[in-house]
Amino acid sequence: MKTKLYLAFFCVAFFWGTTFLGIRIGVETIPPFILAGIRNLISGLLIFCYLVYQKQLETINPRQFSRAFLLSILMIVLANGLTTYAEKYITSGLASLISTLNPFFVLMLNLILGYEKLSVKTIIGIVLGMFGIFLIYQNSIADLLIPEYRQGIFAILLAIIAWAVGTIITKKGSANSLTMLMNVCVQMLIAGVVLCLIQFYLTPNLSTENWSNRSIVAMIYLALFGSVVGYVAFSYLLSQLPSTKVTVLSYVNVIVALFLGWLVLDEVLTDRIILAATLIISGVFIVNYKRVK
């Protein structure tokens, strides 16, 4: 059990950290909603084929479909779709920065609904993480005032709210819910169709002639590692741990995005950034630490 948890933690922390860069590369030549749509169709079909091979397909009743449809709209169409759309207008770094607000939304919703009690270590962990984020992106915060970024920022804020609501609903569960893989498969297929329809509505004469190989490779990477590996791991973690502890991994996602920037884009790592990374990792550790009795 612990091995599965640690592996799921790694997949969510690392692979979702790489998706910000992947999305940014993808939207260079591919329209955002079709990028997100094809990504989820590929992922959903891969999981569907696996379920067929393992003979684990389930019959879906109307109530189960309605729940999967709602979560699909919240967590993929709105959260993933709007994040992809936002990265046409804001940098991947700024997108990852804003996404760290997600634990706050989840925590506030949990407290309001009475699903979780506020603890000192949770507050300390989140504060440390946010201070680390501030140190990393202190200069980028000024970008929030640039007019051309506002549309992207508004989109990603909506994405974060939708993700937080979807996270709470997923965590609450249902007595008659589908198995995890079947549920994820249905969500991805629904979202893939909806996102593609949105793009075709916005651009009826969509052409693929200008799609670069670089963007196509990014889309395939996002489908395999961002959706199949990352989303399945996230769903598993939600079934095992409180939602606040899972969503605080968004802090680690930013660290991954930061080091990718250094590795791929030759961005400079300063003492301030190293200190920030230490604060963020410490925050995640404090929130998830449980004393062994």
PDB file of C-alpha atoms in Angstrom:
ATOM      1  CA  MET A   1       0.000   0.000   0.000  1.00  0.00           C
ATOM      2  CA  LYS A   2       2.764   2.472   0.955  1.00  0.00           C
ATOM      3  CA  THR A   3       4.654   1.694  -2.256  1.00  0.00           C
ATOM      4  CA  LYS A   4       1.563   2.531  -4.324  1.00  0.00           C
ATOM      5  CA  LEU A   5       1.074   5.773  -2.396  1.00  0.00           C
ATOM      6  CA  TYR A   6       4.681   6.861  -2.872  1.00  0.00           C
ATOM      7  CA  LEU A   7       4.544   6.003  -6.574  1.00  0.00           C
ATOM      8  CA  ALA A   8       1.284   7.935  -6.979  1.00  0.00           C
ATOM      9  CA  PHE A   9       2.794  10.907  -5.115  1.00  0.00           C
ATOM     10  CA  PHE A  10       5.768  10.898  -7.484  1.00  0.00           C
ATOM     11  CA  CYS A  11       3.574  10.675 -10.596  1.00  0.00           C
ATOM     12  CA  VAL A  12       1.358  13.587  -9.517  1.00  0.00           C
ATOM     13  CA  ALA A  13       4.239  15.721  -8.237  1.00  0.00           C
ATOM     14  CA  PHE A  14       6.608  15.145 -11.160  1.00  0.00           C
ATOM     15  CA  PHE A  15       4.548  14.477 -14.272  1.00  0.00           C
ATOM     16  CA  TRP A  16       1.972  17.154 -13.547  1.00  0.00           C
ATOM     17  CA  GLY A  17       4.845  19.542 -13.001  1.00  0.00           C
ATOM     18  CA  THR A  18       6.011  18.835 -16.545  1.00  0.00           C
ATOM     19  CA  THR A  19       2.560  19.466 -18.047  1.00  0.00           C
ATOM     20  CA  PHE A  20       2.874  23.248 -17.738  1.00  0.00           C
ATOM     21  CA  LEU A  21       5.844  23.154 -20.106  1.00  0.00           C
ATOM     22  CA  GLY A  22       4.112  20.573 -22.315  1.00  0.00           C
ATOM     23  CA  ILE A  23       0.973  22.696 -22.637  1.00  0.00           C
ATOM     24  CA  ARG A  24       2.996  25.799 -23.431  1.00  0.00           C
ATOM     25  CA  ILE A  25       4.783  23.963 -26.242  1.00  0.00           C
ATOM     26  CA  GLY A  26       1.537  22.414 -27.476  1.00  0.00           C
ATOM     27  CA  VAL A  27      -0.375  25.696 -27.826  1.00  0.00           C
ATOM     28  CA  GLU A  28       2.437  27.194 -29.898  1.00  0.00           C
ATOM     29  CA  THR A  29       0.723  25.805 -33.016  1.00  0.00           C
ATOM     30  CA  ILE A  30      -2.316  23.772 -31.833  1.00  0.00           C
ATOM     31  CA  PRO A  31      -5.521  25.561 -30.703  1.00  0.00           C
ATOM     32  CA  PRO A  32      -5.956  25.052 -26.930  1.00  0.00           C
ATOM     33  CA  PHE A  33      -9.316  23.276 -26.732  1.00  0.00           C
ATOM     34  CA  ILE A  34      -8.553  20.823 -29.526  1.00  0.00           C
ATOM     35  CA  LEU A  35      -5.182  20.156 -27.864  1.00  0.00           C
ATOM     36  CA  ALA A  36      -6.898  19.354 -24.568  1.00  0.00           C
ATOM     37  CA  GLY A  37      -9.649  17.429 -26.371  1.00  0.00           C
ATOM     38  CA  ILE A  38      -7.392  15.142 -28.411  1.00  0.00           C
ATOM     39  CA  ARG A  39      -5.164  14.651 -25.369  1.00  0.00           C
ATOM     40  CA  ASN A  40      -8.086  13.336 -23.325  1.00  0.00           C
ATOM     41  CA  LEU A  41      -9.527  11.253 -26.165  1.00  0.00           C
ATOM     42  CA  ILE A  42      -6.186   9.480 -26.542  1.00  0.00           C
ATOM     43  CA  SER A  43      -5.951   8.928 -22.792  1.00  0.00           C
ATOM     44  CA  GLY A  44      -9.534   7.725 -22.468  1.00  0.00           C
ATOM     45  CA  LEU A  45      -9.164   5.292 -25.360  1.00  0.00           C
ATOM     46  CA  LEU A  46      -5.936   3.882 -23.920  1.00  0.00           C
ATOM     47  CA  ILE A  47      -7.590   3.222 -20.572  1.00  0.00           C
ATOM     48  CA  PHE A  48     -10.660   1.804 -22.368  1.00  0.00           C
ATOM     49  CA  CYS A  49      -8.461  -0.665 -24.270  1.00  0.00           C
ATOM     50  CA  TYR A  50      -6.785  -1.679 -21.016  1.00  0.00           C
ATOM     51  CA  LEU A  51     -10.157  -2.284 -19.353  1.00  0.00           C
ATOM     52  CA  VAL A  52     -11.315  -4.374 -22.318  1.00  0.00           C
ATOM     53  CA  TYR A  53      -8.102  -6.407 -22.206  1.00  0.00           C
ATOM     54  CA  GLN A  54      -8.481  -6.972 -18.467  1.00  0.00           C
ATOM     55  CA  LYS A  55     -12.232  -7.670 -18.863  1.00  0.00           C
ATOM     56  CA  GLN A  56     -13.021  -4.934 -16.348  1.00  0.00           C
ATOM     57  CA  LEU A  57     -15.548  -2.893 -18.312  1.00  0.00           C
ATOM     58  CA  GLU A  58     -18.630  -2.050 -16.273  1.00  0.00           C
ATOM     59  CA  THR A  59     -22.231  -1.297 -17.128  1.00  0.00           C
ATOM     60  CA  ILE A  60     -22.982   2.349 -16.412  1.00  0.00           C
ATOM     61  CA  ASN A  61     -26.347   3.400 -15.020  1.00  0.00           C
ATOM     62  CA  PRO A  62     -27.769   6.936 -15.496  1.00  0.00           C
ATOM     63  CA  ARG A  63     -26.743   8.053 -12.001  1.00  0.00           C
ATOM     64  CA  GLN A  64     -23.154   6.932 -12.492  1.00  0.00           C
ATOM     65  CA  PHE A  65     -23.010   8.606 -15.901  1.00  0.00           C
ATOM     66  CA  SER A  66     -24.385  11.870 -14.457  1.00  0.00           C
ATOM     67  CA  ARG A  67     -21.717  11.901 -11.755  1.00  0.00           C
ATOM     68  CA  ALA A  68     -18.946  11.128 -14.253  1.00  0.00           C
ATOM     69  CA  PHE A  69     -20.282  13.831 -16.585  1.00  0.00           C
ATOM     70  CA  LEU A  70     -20.286  16.454 -13.803  1.00  0.00           C
ATOM     71  CA  LEU A  71     -16.733  15.604 -12.736  1.00  0.00           C
ATOM     72  CA  SER A  72     -15.619  15.560 -16.368  1.00  0.00           C
ATOM     73  CA  ILE A  73     -16.948  19.078 -16.940  1.00  0.00           C
ATOM     74  CA  LEU A  74     -15.428  20.421 -13.717  1.00  0.00           C
ATOM     75  CA  MET A  75     -12.030  18.703 -13.618  1.00  0.00           C
ATOM     76  CA  ILE A  76     -11.197  18.274 -17.294  1.00  0.00           C
ATOM     77  CA  VAL A  77     -13.296  20.518 -19.552  1.00  0.00           C
ATOM     78  CA  LEU A  78     -13.086  23.562 -17.273  1.00  0.00           C
ATOM     79  CA  ALA A  79      -9.938  22.908 -15.216  1.00  0.00           C
ATOM     80  CA  ASN A  80      -7.724  21.347 -17.888  1.00  0.00           C
ATOM     81  CA  GLY A  81      -9.333  23.109 -20.848  1.00  0.00           C
ATOM     82  CA  LEU A  82      -9.129  26.600 -19.354  1.00  0.00           C
ATOM     83  CA  THR A  83      -5.561  26.023 -18.114  1.00  0.00           C
ATOM     84  CA  THR A  84      -4.565  25.063 -21.658  1.00  0.00           C
ATOM     85  CA  TYR A  85      -6.386  28.126 -23.001  1.00  0.00           C
ATOM     86  CA  ALA A  86      -4.703  30.365 -20.411  1.00  0.00           C
ATOM     87  CA  GLU A  87      -1.204  29.322 -21.468  1.00  0.00           C
ATOM     88  CA  LYS A  88      -1.721  30.974 -24.838  1.00  0.00           C
ATOM     89  CA  TYR A  89      -1.671  34.282 -22.976  1.00  0.00           C
ATOM     90  CA  ILE A  90       0.480  33.705 -19.899  1.00  0.00           C
ATOM     91  CA  THR A  91       3.767  31.903 -19.335  1.00  0.00           C
ATOM     92  CA  SER A  92       3.909  28.370 -17.991  1.00  0.00           C
ATOM     93  CA  GLY A  93       5.687  29.718 -14.904  1.00  0.00           C
ATOM     94  CA  LEU A  94       2.923  32.168 -14.120  1.00  0.00           C
ATOM     95  CA  ALA A  95       0.317  29.465 -14.752  1.00  0.00           C
ATOM     96  CA  SER A  96       2.044  27.141 -12.288  1.00  0.00           C
ATOM     97  CA  LEU A  97       2.277  29.988  -9.769  1.00  0.00           C
ATOM     98  CA  ILE A  98      -1.432  30.719  -9.894  1.00  0.00           C
ATOM     99  CA  SER A  99      -2.238  27.006  -9.702  1.00  0.00           C
ATOM    100  CA  THR A 100      -0.713  26.921  -6.209  1.00  0.00           C
ATOM    101  CA  LEU A 101      -3.859  28.689  -5.010  1.00  0.00           C
ATOM    102  CA  ASN A 102      -5.664  25.367  -5.468  1.00  0.00           C
ATOM    103  CA  PRO A 103      -4.975  24.035  -1.930  1.00  0.00           C
ATOM    104  CA  PHE A 104      -6.461  27.226  -0.495  1.00  0.00           C
ATOM    105  CA  PHE A 105      -9.697  26.794  -2.445  1.00  0.00           C
ATOM    106  CA  VAL A 106      -9.919  23.127  -1.479  1.00  0.00           C
ATOM    107  CA  LEU A 107      -9.156  23.865   2.175  1.00  0.00           C
ATOM    108  CA  MET A 108     -11.717  26.668   2.356  1.00  0.00           C
ATOM    109  CA  LEU A 109     -14.395  24.522   0.731  1.00  0.00           C
ATOM    110  CA  ASN A 110     -13.610  21.629   3.067  1.00  0.00           C
ATOM    111  CA  LEU A 111     -13.837  23.897   6.106  1.00  0.00           C
ATOM    112  CA  ILE A 112     -17.091  25.516   4.953  1.00  0.00           C
ATOM    113  CA  LEU A 113     -18.683  22.125   4.228  1.00  0.00           C
ATOM    114  CA  GLY A 114     -17.347  20.586   7.433  1.00  0.00           C
ATOM    115  CA  TYR A 115     -15.383  17.845   5.663  1.00  0.00           C
ATOM    116  CA  GLU A 116     -12.083  18.757   7.291  1.00  0.00           C
ATOM    117  CA  LYS A 117     -10.828  20.405  10.455  1.00  0.00           C
ATOM    118  CA  LEU A 118      -8.242  23.140  10.372  1.00  0.00           C
ATOM    119  CA  SER A 119      -4.962  22.075  11.952  1.00  0.00           C
ATOM    120  CA  VAL A 120      -1.882  24.058  12.879  1.00  0.00           C
ATOM    121  CA  LYS A 121       0.434  21.923  10.731  1.00  0.00           C
ATOM    122  CA  THR A 122      -1.809  22.370   7.669  1.00  0.00           C
ATOM    123  CA  ILE A 123      -1.705  26.154   8.087  1.00  0.00           C
ATOM    124  CA  ILE A 124       2.080  26.139   8.608  1.00  0.00           C
ATOM    125  CA  GLY A 125       2.631  23.894   5.588  1.00  0.00           C
ATOM    126  CA  ILE A 126       0.510  26.029   3.271  1.00  0.00           C
ATOM    127  CA  VAL A 127       2.064  29.286   4.514  1.00  0.00           C
ATOM    128  CA  LEU A 128       5.600  27.921   3.984  1.00  0.00           C
ATOM    129  CA  GLY A 129       4.652  26.761   0.513  1.00  0.00           C
ATOM    130  CA  MET A 130       3.109  30.067  -0.494  1.00  0.00           C
ATOM    131  CA  PHE A 131       6.091  32.012   0.850  1.00  0.00           C
ATOM    132  CA  GLY A 132       8.359  29.798  -1.221  1.00  0.00           C
ATOM    133  CA  ILE A 133       6.231  30.472  -4.299  1.00  0.00           C
ATOM    134  CA  PHE A 134       6.456  34.201  -3.614  1.00  0.00           C
ATOM    135  CA  LEU A 135      10.265  34.033  -3.456  1.00  0.00           C
ATOM    136  CA  ILE A 136      10.463  32.146  -6.763  1.00  0.00           C
ATOM    137  CA  TYR A 137       8.074  34.332  -8.712  1.00  0.00           C
ATOM    138  CA  GLN A 138       8.513  37.677  -6.967  1.00  0.00           C
ATOM    139  CA  ASN A 139       9.378  39.376 -10.242  1.00  0.00           C
ATOM    140  CA  SER A 140       6.631  37.563 -12.181  1.00  0.00           C
ATOM    141  CA  ILE A 141       3.876  38.825  -9.889  1.00  0.00           C
ATOM    142  CA  ALA A 142       4.131  42.172 -11.681  1.00  0.00           C
ATOM    143  CA  ASP A 143       2.908  40.394 -14.833  1.00  0.00           C
ATOM    144  CA  LEU A 144      -0.552  40.269 -13.264  1.00  0.00           C
ATOM    145  CA  LEU A 145      -0.877  43.968 -14.039  1.00  0.00           C
ATOM    146  CA  ILE A 146      -0.089  43.592 -17.753  1.00  0.00           C
ATOM    147  CA  PRO A 147      -3.371  43.946 -19.730  1.00  0.00           C
ATOM    148  CA  GLU A 148      -2.713  41.155 -22.268  1.00  0.00           C
ATOM    149  CA  TYR A 149      -2.255  38.644 -19.442  1.00  0.00           C
ATOM    150  CA  ARG A 150      -5.592  39.339 -17.774  1.00  0.00           C
ATOM    151  CA  GLN A 151      -7.630  37.100 -20.034  1.00  0.00           C
ATOM    152  CA  GLY A 152      -5.314  34.183 -19.370  1.00  0.00           C
ATOM    153  CA  ILE A 153      -5.255  34.847 -15.638  1.00  0.00           C
ATOM    154  CA  PHE A 154      -9.061  34.977 -15.442  1.00  0.00           C
ATOM    155  CA  ALA A 155      -9.248  31.668 -17.319  1.00  0.00           C
ATOM    156  CA  ILE A 156      -6.814  29.864 -15.022  1.00  0.00           C
ATOM    157  CA  LEU A 157      -8.528  31.216 -11.899  1.00  0.00           C
ATOM    158  CA  LEU A 158     -11.791  29.735 -13.161  1.00  0.00           C
ATOM    159  CA  ALA A 159      -9.899  26.511 -13.855  1.00  0.00           C
ATOM    160  CA  ILE A 160      -8.621  26.377 -10.267  1.00  0.00           C
ATOM    161  CA  ILE A 161     -12.083  26.959  -8.797  1.00  0.00           C
ATOM    162  CA  ALA A 162     -13.570  24.229 -10.996  1.00  0.00           C
ATOM    163  CA  TRP A 163     -10.775  21.823 -10.018  1.00  0.00           C
ATOM    164  CA  ALA A 164     -11.279  22.528  -6.313  1.00  0.00           C
ATOM    165  CA  VAL A 165     -15.027  21.874  -6.522  1.00  0.00           C
ATOM    166  CA  GLY A 166     -14.426  18.694  -8.529  1.00  0.00           C
ATOM    167  CA  THR A 167     -11.824  17.539  -6.005  1.00  0.00           C
ATOM    168  CA  ILE A 168     -14.310  17.897  -3.138  1.00  0.00           C
ATOM    169  CA  ILE A 169     -17.010  16.007  -5.044  1.00  0.00           C
ATOM    170  CA  THR A 170     -14.570  13.238  -5.982  1.00  0.00           C
ATOM    171  CA  LYS A 171     -13.368  12.904  -2.396  1.00  0.00           C
ATOM    172  CA  LYS A 172     -16.920  12.778  -1.035  1.00  0.00           C
ATOM    173  CA  GLY A 173     -17.498   9.690  -3.171  1.00  0.00           C
ATOM    174  CA  SER A 174     -20.685   7.821  -3.921  1.00  0.00           C
ATOM    175  CA  ALA A 175     -22.109   4.550  -2.645  1.00  0.00           C
ATOM    176  CA  ASN A 176     -22.852   3.487  -6.212  1.00  0.00           C
ATOM    177  CA  SER A 177     -19.764   4.840  -7.956  1.00  0.00           C
ATOM    178  CA  LEU A 178     -17.729   3.207 -10.707  1.00  0.00           C
ATOM    179  CA  THR A 179     -14.282   1.760 -10.108  1.00  0.00           C
ATOM    180  CA  MET A 180     -11.475   4.309 -10.317  1.00  0.00           C
ATOM    181  CA  LEU A 181     -10.188   3.389 -13.796  1.00  0.00           C
ATOM    182  CA  MET A 182     -13.647   3.078 -15.296  1.00  0.00           C
ATOM    183  CA  ASN A 183     -14.633   6.427 -13.835  1.00  0.00           C
ATOM    184  CA  VAL A 184     -11.490   8.131 -15.170  1.00  0.00           C
ATOM    185  CA  CYS A 185     -11.991   6.528 -18.585  1.00  0.00           C
ATOM    186  CA  VAL A 186     -15.580   7.789 -18.883  1.00  0.00           C
ATOM    187  CA  GLN A 187     -14.590  11.273 -17.707  1.00  0.00           C
ATOM    188  CA  MET A 188     -11.789  11.545 -20.252  1.00  0.00           C
ATOM    189  CA  LEU A 189     -13.893  10.348 -23.179  1.00  0.00           C
ATOM    190  CA  ILE A 190     -16.725  12.751 -22.297  1.00  0.00           C
ATOM    191  CA  ALA A 191     -14.304  15.663 -21.854  1.00  0.00           C
ATOM    192  CA  GLY A 192     -12.445  14.838 -25.064  1.00  0.00           C
ATOM    193  CA  VAL A 193     -15.646  15.045 -27.104  1.00  0.00           C
ATOM    194  CA  VAL A 194     -16.865  18.224 -25.368  1.00  0.00           C
ATOM    195  CA  LEU A 195     -13.527  20.029 -25.726  1.00  0.00           C
ATOM    196  CA  CYS A 196     -13.238  19.150 -29.415  1.00  0.00           C
ATOM    197  CA  LEU A 197     -16.798  20.384 -30.016  1.00  0.00           C
ATOM    198  CA  ILE A 198     -15.960  23.665 -28.265  1.00  0.00           C
ATOM    199  CA  GLN A 199     -12.951  24.184 -30.540  1.00  0.00           C
ATOM    200  CA  PHE A 200     -14.932  23.332 -33.686  1.00  0.00           C
ATOM    201  CA  TYR A 201     -17.588  25.823 -32.589  1.00  0.00           C
ATOM    202  CA  LEU A 202     -14.967  28.549 -32.079  1.00  0.00           C
ATOM    203  CA  THR A 203     -13.027  27.716 -35.279  1.00  0.00           C
ATOM    204  CA  PRO A 204     -15.301  25.865 -37.759  1.00  0.00           C
ATOM    205  CA  ASN A 205     -12.590  25.800 -40.450  1.00  0.00           C
ATOM    206  CA  LEU A 206      -9.934  24.220 -38.241  1.00  0.00           C
ATOM    207  CA  SER A 207      -6.775  23.237 -40.122  1.00  0.00           C
ATOM    208  CA  THR A 208      -3.927  21.000 -39.012  1.00  0.00           C
ATOM    209  CA  GLU A 209      -1.443  22.199 -41.640  1.00  0.00           C
ATOM    210  CA  ASN A 210       0.364  24.534 -39.251  1.00  0.00           C
ATOM    211  CA  TRP A 211       0.689  22.040 -36.407  1.00  0.00           C
ATOM    212  CA  SER A 212       4.388  21.541 -35.709  1.00  0.00           C
ATOM    213  CA  ASN A 213       5.958  18.205 -34.828  1.00  0.00           C
ATOM    214  CA  ARG A 214       7.110  19.804 -31.581  1.00  0.00           C
ATOM    215  CA  SER A 215       3.525  20.612 -30.563  1.00  0.00           C
ATOM    216  CA  ILE A 216       2.223  17.196 -31.651  1.00  0.00           C
ATOM    217  CA  VAL A 217       4.881  15.419 -29.565  1.00  0.00           C
ATOM    218  CA  ALA A 218       3.920  17.624 -26.604  1.00  0.00           C
ATOM    219  CA  MET A 219       0.264  16.648 -27.072  1.00  0.00           C
ATOM    220  CA  ILE A 220       1.122  12.935 -27.072  1.00  0.00           C
ATOM    221  CA  TYR A 221       3.293  13.399 -23.976  1.00  0.00           C
ATOM    222  CA  LEU A 222       0.441  15.209 -22.211  1.00  0.00           C
ATOM    223  CA  ALA A 223      -1.935  12.375 -23.110  1.00  0.00           C
ATOM    224  CA  LEU A 224       0.346   9.625 -21.826  1.00  0.00           C
ATOM    225  CA  PHE A 225       1.969  11.195 -18.777  1.00  0.00           C
ATOM    226  CA  GLY A 226      -0.230  14.160 -17.916  1.00  0.00           C
ATOM    227  CA  SER A 227      -3.572  12.403 -18.277  1.00  0.00           C
ATOM    228  CA  VAL A 228      -3.132   8.616 -18.064  1.00  0.00           C
ATOM    229  CA  VAL A 229      -0.335   8.523 -15.474  1.00  0.00           C
ATOM    230  CA  GLY A 230      -0.988  11.799 -13.649  1.00  0.00           C
ATOM    231  CA  TYR A 231      -4.784  11.795 -13.486  1.00  0.00           C
ATOM    232  CA  VAL A 232      -5.036   8.105 -12.552  1.00  0.00           C
ATOM    233  CA  ALA A 233      -2.455   8.642  -9.789  1.00  0.00           C
ATOM    234  CA  PHE A 234      -4.350  11.722  -8.566  1.00  0.00           C
ATOM    235  CA  SER A 235      -7.631   9.792  -8.448  1.00  0.00           C
ATOM    236  CA  TYR A 236      -5.929   7.020  -6.478  1.00  0.00           C
ATOM    237  CA  LEU A 237      -4.474   9.479  -3.962  1.00  0.00           C
ATOM    238  CA  LEU A 238      -7.897  11.066  -3.425  1.00  0.00           C
ATOM    239  CA  SER A 239      -9.263   7.632  -2.562  1.00  0.00           C
ATOM    240  CA  GLN A 240      -6.575   7.187   0.108  1.00  0.00           C
ATOM    241  CA  LEU A 241      -5.849  10.632   1.594  1.00  0.00           C
ATOM    242  CA  PRO A 242      -7.598  13.903   2.563  1.00  0.00           C
ATOM    243  CA  SER A 243      -8.036  16.201  -0.428  1.00  0.00           C
ATOM    244  CA  THR A 244      -6.035  19.051   1.150  1.00  0.00           C
ATOM    245  CA  LYS A 245      -2.967  16.826   1.471  1.00  0.00           C
ATOM    246  CA  VAL A 246      -3.263  15.741  -2.156  1.00  0.00           C
ATOM    247  CA  THR A 247      -3.758  19.206  -3.643  1.00  0.00           C
ATOM    248  CA  VAL A 248      -0.776  20.627  -1.731  1.00  0.00           C
ATOM    249  CA  LEU A 249       1.345  18.662  -4.228  1.00  0.00           C
ATOM    250  CA  SER A 250       0.777  21.597  -6.583  1.00  0.00           C
ATOM    251  CA  TYR A 251       3.650  23.228  -4.707  1.00  0.00           C
ATOM    252  CA  VAL A 252       5.959  20.445  -5.868  1.00  0.00           C
ATOM    253  CA  ASN A 253       4.616  20.852  -9.415  1.00  0.00           C
ATOM    254  CA  VAL A 254       6.026  24.376  -9.405  1.00  0.00           C
ATOM    255  CA  ILE A 255       9.443  23.106  -8.284  1.00  0.00           C
ATOM    256  CA  VAL A 256       9.421  20.647 -11.183  1.00  0.00           C
ATOM    257  CA  ALA A 257       8.440  23.414 -13.607  1.00  0.00           C
ATOM    258  CA  LEU A 258      11.235  25.568 -12.193  1.00  0.00           C
ATOM    259  CA  PHE A 259      13.951  22.960 -12.663  1.00  0.00           C
ATOM    260  CA  LEU A 260      12.669  22.141 -16.141  1.00  0.00           C
ATOM    261  CA  GLY A 261      13.074  25.794 -16.989  1.00  0.00           C
ATOM    262  CA  TRP A 262      16.684  25.569 -15.802  1.00  0.00           C
ATOM    263  CA  LEU A 263      17.304  22.314 -17.674  1.00  0.00           C
ATOM    264  CA  VAL A 264      15.493  23.084 -20.937  1.00  0.00           C
ATOM    265  CA  LEU A 265      15.551  26.875 -21.134  1.00  0.00           C
ATOM    266  CA  ASP A 266      18.861  27.573 -19.301  1.00  0.00           C
ATOM    267  CA  GLU A 267      17.145  29.667 -16.628  1.00  0.00           C
ATOM    268  CA  VAL A 268      19.394  30.693 -13.733  1.00  0.00           C
ATOM    269  CA  LEU A 269      19.060  29.038 -10.305  1.00  0.00           C
ATOM    270  CA  THR A 270      19.821  31.552  -7.534  1.00  0.00           C
ATOM    271  CA  ASP A 271      20.168  31.197  -3.758  1.00  0.00           C
ATOM    272  CA  ARG A 272      16.683  32.689  -3.443  1.00  0.00           C
ATOM    273  CA  ILE A 273      15.253  29.929  -5.643  1.00  0.00           C
ATOM    274  CA  ILE A 274      17.042  27.203  -3.686  1.00  0.00           C
ATOM    275  CA  LEU A 275      15.667  28.654  -0.428  1.00  0.00           C
ATOM    276  CA  ALA A 276      12.201  28.778  -1.962  1.00  0.00           C
ATOM    277  CA  ALA A 277      12.438  25.157  -3.038  1.00  0.00           C
ATOM    278  CA  THR A 278      13.413  24.176   0.502  1.00  0.00           C
ATOM    279  CA  LEU A 279      10.406  26.047   1.937  1.00  0.00           C
ATOM    280  CA  ILE A 280       7.995  24.454  -0.497  1.00  0.00           C
ATOM    281  CA  ILE A 281       9.212  20.914   0.095  1.00  0.00           C
ATOM    282  CA  SER A 282       9.143  21.547   3.858  1.00  0.00           C
ATOM    283  CA  GLY A 283       5.559  22.755   3.575  1.00  0.00           C
ATOM    284  CA  VAL A 284       4.488  19.622   1.731  1.00  0.00           C
ATOM    285  CA  PHE A 285       6.273  17.433   4.304  1.00  0.00           C
ATOM    286  CA  ILE A 286       4.628  19.175   7.265  1.00  0.00           C
ATOM    287  CA  VAL A 287       1.132  18.858   5.800  1.00  0.00           C
ATOM    288  CA  ASN A 288       1.574  15.153   5.031  1.00  0.00           C
ATOM    289  CA  TYR A 289       3.626  14.144   8.091  1.00  0.00           C
ATOM    290  CA  LYS A 290       1.921  11.736  10.448  1.00  0.00           C
ATOM    291  CA  ARG A 291       3.593  10.611  13.659  1.00  0.00           C
ATOM    292  CA  VAL A 292       4.004   6.859  13.929  1.00  0.00           C
ATOM    293  CA  LYS A 293       2.378   5.537  17.101  1.00  0.00           C
TER     294      LYS A 293
END
